[in-house]
Each structure stands twice: as C-alpha cells, then as structure tokens.
Amino acid sequence: MYQLQQIPSETKIKKYLRHILFGKNLFCPVCGSRKVVQYETRYRCRTCRKKFSLFSHTWLSNMKLPYEKFWLLLWSWTTAIPIKQTKTLTRLSEKTVRYWFSAFRAHLPRETHVLERIVQLDEAYFRNAALLMGKQKGMRRLAYDVIFQPSVDRYQATQFLFQKVKPGTKLWTDGAAIYRGIERYWPLKEHRRDLHCKWEFGKTSEIEGVFGNYRTFVRRMYHHHWSENLEEYVREFCFRFSSPELFENPLFYLQKTLSLVPTCI
Ligand SMILES: [Zn+2]
C-alpha cells in the first residue's frame, strides 16, 4: 500500500510524541521529577513510583493501538480520507474509526474569528437545525452559529453580529426577512441585500459556495449527516477551510492539540 510509505517508524513516532509532550528531557507527568526509568514500552518515576506511557496523561490516554496504526488513522483523518476507505486501510472497525475521527475533531483548538471589512452572511438548513455562517469576503475566515431550530430568527441573526462581526463592517446578505433593518441593531457601514426574486445572487455567492463545499465534505467523508453532530462537523470543516496547514501532517495536528493533562497528586 503506497500510503504506508508516509507513515514514520514506531521509533520516530515516539520521538515526535516525546518531544511534543516533554521537550528535551523526560519528566514524570505526576510529580515532575526527572528521575525516570524506561522499562519495556513504559516509564516509571523513581520519586513517586508512578508508571506512565507517552499517551497516559493526555487526551489520548485510551489509545491502545500500535503507534504506526495510530499514525495511519490520524493521517487518514487529516487527509480527509472517507470513513469507509480508512476502515479498509487501517483494518479497524467502522465504530473505532468513527470514534477516533470524532475525538480528533473534538480536540481541535477553539477558534473564534471576528469578521470585518465585507462580510457575507447566510443561513443553511438541515433536519431540525440551521447553520448561520458569515464569511469575510475574499478571505479564508468563517464564523458560525449552529441553531437547533428549524429556522433562524432575527434575534439570532443580531446575536451573531454582536459576537462575530466588527462594528463598521459592510454586511451583504440575501433578501430574507430576518436581515431586513438589521443595521438598526448593530453599527454597520452598509447593508446590501440581494433580492433573489429579481435574480440577484452576487452578494452571497462566496458563502453559498462554502455551504456547498460543506455539504460535499460531510457526504464524502462521513457518508451521513446527523444534525445532532452538526456543530462538530461544521467546526472541523471551518478549521480545514481556514487553517489548512494544520492538516498537512499528523505531526502539525498533534503539536497543536497534545499536551500533558495536569493530574492531582
Ligand atoms: Zn513522579
């Protein structure tokens, strides 16, 4: 399998993980002592006598797969290999692949963009849920709210502006009623609306393109769309869209997301 050539050796993966978590010198994640001895695949602290492994004090503590398989699984996720192909590639069950893909997604850093200059704002509808999303025109910057209601109302649209759009922005929307007069609630430099009934579509073309990409992404990678996971999927999609560099290599993802979880002594 040609993909396997991209997977580093177990020794190399452990070296990467060790460096991310401990820097140059290994220490005990429980008491901080540097008197640590290695035995077999684990470590033991000579001060507090606790045993640990590279993953044991991180959010990956229940990762029991061999390191190379773990890397292949993470590589599949970062490269957006669909669930079913990943299952074949890794020889893991679909349940396991879904479990870890969901965990990788859940540990993406929290990011909030405040949009400015020209912002296109629009809604997309799913079963029992709606997505309100803004895109800064010409930039890879998105902000969104997932609303577990069949439709978006004006209150939610104004809340979105309060939290995610800088005062003095130029706002472009379609002609939906929820945006009518919205400039009275938030200081906008201008508010332009397309009237779809008059075949005007240019003001929201970028954000509508993003919605199309989102739907294709979820269908292709996850094969299903469950509205209860909408927030998670959207978050992953937005990260891929605005920070593609994080997905170039499993190592970059781990550098951003992996750290020692403080333990109570
Ligand atoms: Zn210790």
PDB file of N, CA and C and ligand atoms in Angstrom, residues 27-33 35-36 44-50 52, ligand 1:
ATOM      1  N   PHE A  27      10.256  13.885  31.961  1.00  0.00           N
ATOM      2  CA  PHE A  27       9.998  14.047  33.392  1.00  0.00           C
ATOM      3  C   PHE A  27       8.715  13.319  33.742  1.00  0.00           C
ATOM      4  N   CYS A  28       8.503  13.127  35.025  1.00  0.00           N
ATOM      5  CA  CYS A  28       7.307  12.418  35.458  1.00  0.00           C
ATOM      6  C   CYS A  28       6.106  13.358  35.352  1.00  0.00           C
ATOM      7  N   PRO A  29       5.045  12.958  34.620  1.00  0.00           N
ATOM      8  CA  PRO A  29       3.891  13.856  34.470  1.00  0.00           C
ATOM      9  C   PRO A  29       3.097  14.023  35.761  1.00  0.00           C
ATOM     10  N   VAL A  30       3.383  13.198  36.758  1.00  0.00           N
ATOM     11  CA  VAL A  30       2.641  13.306  38.019  1.00  0.00           C
ATOM     12  C   VAL A  30       3.366  14.251  38.984  1.00  0.00           C
ATOM     13  N   CYS A  31       4.676  14.004  39.256  1.00  0.00           N
ATOM     14  CA  CYS A  31       5.353  14.822  40.264  1.00  0.00           C
ATOM     15  C   CYS A  31       6.417  15.743  39.665  1.00  0.00           C
ATOM     16  N   GLY A  32       6.693  15.587  38.371  1.00  0.00           N
ATOM     17  CA  GLY A  32       7.653  16.489  37.734  1.00  0.00           C
ATOM     18  C   GLY A  32       9.103  16.058  37.887  1.00  0.00           C
ATOM     19  N   SER A  33       9.346  14.976  38.629  1.00  0.00           N
ATOM     20  CA  SER A  33      10.725  14.519  38.834  1.00  0.00           C
ATOM     21  C   SER A  33      11.358  14.076  37.515  1.00  0.00           C
ATOM     22  N   LYS A  35      13.774  11.905  37.552  1.00  0.00           N
ATOM     23  CA  LYS A  35      14.329  10.560  37.781  1.00  0.00           C
ATOM     24  C   LYS A  35      13.362   9.516  37.219  1.00  0.00           C
ATOM     25  N   VAL A  36      13.448   9.342  35.926  1.00  0.00           N
ATOM     26  CA  VAL A  36      12.512   8.462  35.241  1.00  0.00           C
ATOM     27  C   VAL A  36      13.279   7.323  34.590  1.00  0.00           C
ATOM     28  N   ARG A  44       8.827   4.620  34.372  1.00  0.00           N
ATOM     29  CA  ARG A  44       8.472   4.620  35.795  1.00  0.00           C
ATOM     30  C   ARG A  44       9.247   5.734  36.484  1.00  0.00           C
ATOM     31  N   CYS A  45       8.523   6.437  37.374  1.00  0.00           N
ATOM     32  CA  CYS A  45       9.159   7.524  38.105  1.00  0.00           C
ATOM     33  C   CYS A  45       9.784   6.946  39.381  1.00  0.00           C
ATOM     34  N   ARG A  46      11.063   7.261  39.603  1.00  0.00           N
ATOM     35  CA  ARG A  46      11.732   6.710  40.789  1.00  0.00           C
ATOM     36  C   ARG A  46      11.399   7.527  42.031  1.00  0.00           C
ATOM     37  N   THR A  47      10.836   8.702  41.849  1.00  0.00           N
ATOM     38  CA  THR A  47      10.474   9.522  43.004  1.00  0.00           C
ATOM     39  C   THR A  47       9.090   9.130  43.538  1.00  0.00           C
ATOM     40  N   CYS A  48       8.077   9.175  42.681  1.00  0.00           N
ATOM     41  CA  CYS A  48       6.727   8.855  43.176  1.00  0.00           C
ATOM     42  C   CYS A  48       6.272   7.454  42.783  1.00  0.00           C
ATOM     43  N   ARG A  49       7.100   6.758  42.056  1.00  0.00           N
ATOM     44  CA  ARG A  49       6.894   5.363  41.659  1.00  0.00           C
ATOM     45  C   ARG A  49       5.729   5.152  40.686  1.00  0.00           C
ATOM     46  N   LYS A  50       5.173   6.231  40.164  1.00  0.00           N
ATOM     47  CA  LYS A  50       4.076   6.083  39.209  1.00  0.00           C
ATOM     48  C   LYS A  50       4.619   5.620  37.852  1.00  0.00           C
ATOM     49  N   PHE A  52       4.024   5.456  33.720  1.00  0.00           N
ATOM     50  CA  PHE A  52       3.306   6.203  32.680  1.00  0.00           C
ATOM     51  C   PHE A  52       3.809   5.821  31.292  1.00  0.00           C
TER      52      PHE A  52
HETATM   53 ZN    ZN B   1       6.732  11.083  39.805  1.00  0.00          ZN
END
